[in-house]
Amino acid sequence: MSTADTLLAAVPRSPSAGIKALARLGFAAIGVVYVLMGVLALLAALSRDHGVQADKEAAVKHLQDLPAGNLLLGLIAVGLLGYIIWRFTQAIRDTESQGSGAKGWSFRLWYICSGLFYSGLALYAGRLALSGHADEGTDASKSLAATILGWPSGDWLLIFLGLVTIGIGLFQGYRAYSHKLQSDVDGQDLTGTQQRLVYRAAQVGVTARGVVVSLIGYFFVEAGWQSRAAEAGSTNEALGLLAGMGPLVLGVVAAGLVLYGLYSLVQARYPILHGL
């Protein structure tokens, strides 16, 4: 039995009901992380302190200082795990009815990558919850870049990865302004004004996230072009680059990340989960 099958088998109640609950908890966990990350970036913009850590790990670590911090960290870890399970379920069951053609398999691959994107953060939050500390270790982006550069034609592969990542970031902007976000939230219980507010928040938030993802892709391209893993960077480096453009630029993107987090919390409350 595969790891995915083992996790899915452990879901309580009916599989569909359990996975729905995990998906909603996952959206909530992502929402909390992005709100905190955006707030940290906003504080950095207001204080003009380019050295402030404002990535996902820093956001999660700040939960330790809150009442019942370990419990909150545990819920974040479980929520992110739930999101991963839901994304794998989308890929395995083809819940979005994308089919078995090239387009369908590309979407399934995207679902898997989207889930795995939060796996390191889930592990980090879990370790903090259980032991009160966790080694942040080497930057994951730099580690990945170093590994790829060790392969034959690794520099070109890294440039390709960077271009794909930039494409994903640009695709976020396309989703934000092509009315596709309207299918992410069940707005039946929301008034017309509330629906418009949620949609506008989603547009700004998804665009801000796309900007950060595109910058991470740019760092990969630079690392491949210069054959130096040190040129790769993650969210914190992306926000640092934006800070170098001025506090206003960083502040706008940071506010967008807060809105993305709030949008994820709305998704947790009013999700649309196909095929479950």
Coordinates of C-alpha atoms in Angstrom, one line a residue:
M1 CA 0.0 0.0 0.0
S2 CA 1.3 3.4 -1.0
T3 CA 1.8 6.3 1.5
A4 CA -1.2 8.1 -0.1
D5 CA -3.4 5.1 0.3
T6 CA -2.4 4.6 3.9
L7 CA -3.2 8.3 4.7
L8 CA -6.5 8.1 2.9
A9 CA -7.4 4.9 4.7
A10 CA -6.8 6.6 8.1
V11 CA -9.4 9.3 7.4
P12 CA -12.4 9.0 9.9
R13 CA -16.0 8.5 8.9
S14 CA -16.8 8.2 5.2
P15 CA -13.8 8.9 3.0
S16 CA -15.5 11.8 1.3
A17 CA -16.6 13.4 4.5
G18 CA -13.2 13.0 6.1
I19 CA -11.4 14.4 3.1
K20 CA -13.7 17.4 2.9
A21 CA -13.0 18.1 6.6
L22 CA -9.2 17.8 6.0
A23 CA -9.4 20.1 2.9
R24 CA -11.3 22.7 4.9
L25 CA -8.8 22.5 7.7
G26 CA -6.0 22.8 5.1
F27 CA -7.5 26.0 3.7
A28 CA -7.8 27.4 7.2
A29 CA -4.1 26.5 8.0
I30 CA -2.9 28.1 4.8
G31 CA -5.0 31.2 5.5
V32 CA -3.5 31.6 9.0
V33 CA 0.1 31.2 7.6
Y34 CA -0.4 33.8 4.8
V35 CA -2.1 36.3 7.1
L36 CA 0.8 36.1 9.5
M37 CA 3.4 36.2 6.7
G38 CA 1.7 39.2 5.2
V39 CA 1.6 41.0 8.5
L40 CA 5.3 40.3 9.1
A41 CA 6.1 41.7 5.6
L42 CA 4.0 44.8 6.3
L43 CA 5.9 45.4 9.6
A44 CA 9.1 45.1 7.6
A45 CA 7.8 47.6 5.1
L46 CA 6.7 50.1 7.8
S47 CA 10.0 49.8 9.7
R48 CA 12.1 49.6 6.5
D49 CA 13.9 46.7 8.2
H50 CA 15.1 44.5 5.3
G51 CA 16.4 41.9 7.7
V52 CA 13.0 40.9 9.1
Q53 CA 12.2 37.3 8.4
A54 CA 8.7 37.1 6.7
D55 CA 8.6 33.7 5.1
K56 CA 6.2 30.8 6.0
E57 CA 8.5 29.3 8.6
A58 CA 8.8 32.6 10.4
A59 CA 5.1 33.1 10.3
V60 CA 4.5 29.6 11.8
K61 CA 7.2 30.1 14.5
H62 CA 5.4 33.3 15.7
L63 CA 2.5 31.0 16.7
Q64 CA 4.6 29.7 19.6
D65 CA 4.3 33.0 21.4
L66 CA 0.5 32.9 21.4
P67 CA -1.6 31.2 24.2
A68 CA -1.9 27.5 23.5
G69 CA 0.8 28.0 20.8
N70 CA 1.7 24.3 20.6
L71 CA -1.9 23.4 20.1
L72 CA -2.2 26.0 17.3
L73 CA 1.0 24.6 15.7
G74 CA -0.4 21.1 15.9
L75 CA -3.6 22.2 14.2
I76 CA -1.6 24.0 11.5
A77 CA 0.5 20.8 10.9
V78 CA -2.6 18.7 10.7
G79 CA -4.3 21.2 8.4
L80 CA -1.4 21.3 6.0
L81 CA -1.4 17.5 6.0
G82 CA -5.1 17.6 5.2
Y83 CA -4.5 19.9 2.3
I84 CA -1.8 17.6 1.0
I85 CA -4.2 14.6 1.2
W86 CA -6.9 16.5 -0.5
R87 CA -4.6 17.5 -3.4
F88 CA -3.5 13.9 -3.8
T89 CA -7.1 12.9 -3.8
Q90 CA -7.8 15.4 -6.6
A91 CA -5.0 13.8 -8.6
I92 CA -5.9 10.2 -7.9
R93 CA -9.7 10.5 -8.3
D94 CA -9.7 13.2 -11.0
T95 CA -12.3 15.1 -9.0
E96 CA -12.2 18.0 -11.4
S97 CA -13.0 15.7 -14.4
Q98 CA -10.0 16.8 -16.4
G99 CA -9.7 13.4 -18.2
S100 CA -6.8 11.3 -19.0
G101 CA -5.3 13.3 -21.8
A102 CA -2.2 15.5 -21.7
K103 CA -4.2 18.4 -20.2
G104 CA -5.7 16.1 -17.5
W105 CA -2.4 14.7 -16.5
S106 CA -0.8 18.1 -16.3
F107 CA -3.6 19.2 -13.9
R108 CA -3.0 16.1 -11.8
L109 CA 0.7 16.8 -11.7
W110 CA -0.1 20.4 -10.6
Y111 CA -2.4 19.1 -7.8
I112 CA 0.4 16.8 -6.5
C113 CA 3.0 19.6 -6.7
S114 CA 0.6 22.0 -5.0
G115 CA 0.2 19.6 -2.1
L116 CA 3.9 18.8 -1.8
F117 CA 4.7 22.5 -1.8
Y118 CA 3.4 22.6 1.8
S119 CA 5.0 19.3 3.0
G120 CA 8.1 20.9 4.4
L121 CA 6.1 23.5 6.3
A122 CA 3.8 20.8 7.7
L123 CA 6.8 18.9 9.0
Y124 CA 8.3 22.1 10.4
A125 CA 5.1 23.0 12.3
G126 CA 4.7 19.4 13.6
R127 CA 8.2 19.4 15.0
L128 CA 7.6 22.8 16.7
A129 CA 4.4 21.5 18.2
L130 CA 5.9 18.3 19.5
S131 CA 9.3 19.5 20.7
G132 CA 9.1 23.2 20.9
H133 CA 11.9 23.7 18.5
A134 CA 12.8 22.7 14.9
D135 CA 15.9 23.1 12.9
E136 CA 15.1 25.3 9.9
G137 CA 18.2 23.8 8.1
T138 CA 19.4 24.9 4.7
D139 CA 17.1 27.0 2.5
A140 CA 15.1 24.4 0.5
S141 CA 15.4 26.4 -2.7
K142 CA 19.2 26.5 -2.5
S143 CA 19.3 22.8 -1.6
L144 CA 17.2 22.0 -4.6
A145 CA 19.3 24.2 -6.9
A146 CA 22.5 22.5 -5.6
T147 CA 21.1 19.1 -6.3
I148 CA 20.0 19.9 -9.8
L149 CA 23.3 21.6 -10.6
G150 CA 25.0 18.3 -9.8
W151 CA 23.1 16.6 -12.6
P152 CA 24.2 16.5 -16.3
S153 CA 23.1 19.8 -17.9
G154 CA 21.9 20.8 -14.5
D155 CA 22.3 24.5 -15.2
W156 CA 19.8 24.3 -18.1
L157 CA 17.5 22.1 -16.1
L158 CA 17.5 24.7 -13.4
I159 CA 16.8 27.5 -15.9
F160 CA 13.9 25.4 -17.2
L161 CA 12.6 24.9 -13.7
G162 CA 12.8 28.7 -13.1
L163 CA 10.9 29.4 -16.3
V164 CA 8.2 26.9 -15.3
T165 CA 7.9 28.5 -11.9
I166 CA 7.6 32.0 -13.5
G167 CA 4.9 30.6 -15.7
I168 CA 3.0 29.3 -12.7
G169 CA 3.3 32.8 -11.1
L170 CA 2.0 34.4 -14.3
F171 CA -0.8 31.8 -14.4
Q172 CA -1.9 33.0 -11.0
G173 CA -2.4 36.5 -12.4
Y174 CA -4.3 35.0 -15.3
R175 CA -6.6 33.1 -12.9
A176 CA -7.1 36.3 -10.8
Y177 CA -8.5 38.3 -13.7
S178 CA -10.2 35.6 -15.9
H179 CA -13.2 35.0 -13.6
K180 CA -11.9 31.5 -12.7
L181 CA -11.7 32.4 -9.0
Q182 CA -15.5 32.6 -8.8
S183 CA -15.6 28.8 -8.8
D184 CA -13.5 28.5 -5.7
V185 CA -16.0 29.7 -3.1
D186 CA -19.6 28.6 -2.6
G187 CA -21.2 32.0 -2.3
Q188 CA -24.8 30.9 -1.9
D189 CA -24.9 32.0 1.7
L190 CA -23.2 35.3 1.0
T191 CA -24.8 38.6 0.0
G192 CA -24.0 40.2 -3.3
T193 CA -21.8 42.7 -1.6
Q194 CA -20.0 40.0 0.4
Q195 CA -19.4 38.0 -2.8
R196 CA -17.9 41.0 -4.5
L197 CA -15.6 41.7 -1.6
V198 CA -14.4 38.1 -1.5
Y199 CA -13.8 38.1 -5.2
R200 CA -11.8 41.4 -5.1
A201 CA -9.8 40.2 -2.2
A202 CA -9.1 37.0 -4.1
Q203 CA -7.9 38.9 -7.1
V204 CA -5.4 41.0 -5.2
G205 CA -4.3 38.1 -3.0
V206 CA -3.7 35.6 -5.8
T207 CA -1.9 38.3 -7.8
A208 CA 0.4 39.1 -4.9
R209 CA 1.1 35.4 -4.5
G210 CA 1.8 35.1 -8.2
V211 CA 4.4 37.9 -7.9
V212 CA 6.2 36.1 -5.1
V213 CA 6.2 32.8 -7.0
S214 CA 7.5 34.5 -10.2
L215 CA 10.4 36.0 -8.3
I216 CA 11.3 32.6 -6.9
G217 CA 11.3 31.4 -10.5
Y218 CA 13.6 34.3 -11.4
F219 CA 16.0 33.3 -8.7
F220 CA 16.1 29.7 -10.1
V221 CA 16.9 31.1 -13.6
E222 CA 19.7 33.2 -12.1
A223 CA 21.1 30.2 -10.2
G224 CA 21.1 28.2 -13.4
W225 CA 22.5 30.9 -15.6
Q226 CA 25.4 31.5 -13.1
S227 CA 25.7 27.9 -12.1
R228 CA 25.5 29.0 -8.5
A229 CA 23.0 27.5 -6.1
A230 CA 23.5 30.5 -3.8
E231 CA 21.5 32.6 -6.3
A232 CA 18.4 30.6 -5.6
G233 CA 15.9 32.0 -3.2
S234 CA 12.6 31.4 -1.5
T235 CA 9.7 33.6 -0.2
N236 CA 12.0 35.5 2.1
E237 CA 14.4 36.4 -0.6
A238 CA 11.5 37.4 -2.9
L239 CA 10.2 39.8 -0.2
G240 CA 13.7 41.1 0.3
L241 CA 14.0 41.9 -3.4
L242 CA 10.6 43.7 -3.2
A243 CA 11.8 45.6 -0.1
G244 CA 14.8 46.8 -2.1
M245 CA 12.3 48.4 -4.6
G246 CA 10.9 50.5 -1.8
P247 CA 8.6 50.1 1.2
L248 CA 5.6 50.9 -0.9
V249 CA 6.2 48.0 -3.2
L250 CA 6.7 45.6 -0.4
G251 CA 3.7 47.0 1.5
V252 CA 1.4 46.5 -1.5
V253 CA 2.5 42.9 -2.0
A254 CA 2.4 42.2 1.8
A255 CA -1.2 43.5 2.0
G256 CA -2.0 41.2 -0.9
L257 CA -0.6 38.2 1.0
V258 CA -2.8 39.1 3.9
L259 CA -5.8 39.2 1.6
Y260 CA -4.8 35.9 0.1
G261 CA -4.8 34.5 3.7
L262 CA -8.2 35.9 4.4
Y263 CA -9.5 34.5 1.1
S264 CA -8.2 31.0 2.1
L265 CA -10.1 31.3 5.4
V266 CA -13.2 32.1 3.4
Q267 CA -12.6 29.0 1.3
A268 CA -12.3 27.0 4.5
R269 CA -15.8 28.3 5.5
Y270 CA -17.5 28.1 2.1
P271 CA -15.5 25.6 0.0
I272 CA -16.4 24.1 -3.4
L273 CA -15.0 20.5 -3.4
H274 CA -15.9 18.6 -6.5
G275 CA -16.1 14.9 -6.7
L276 CA -16.3 14.2 -3.0

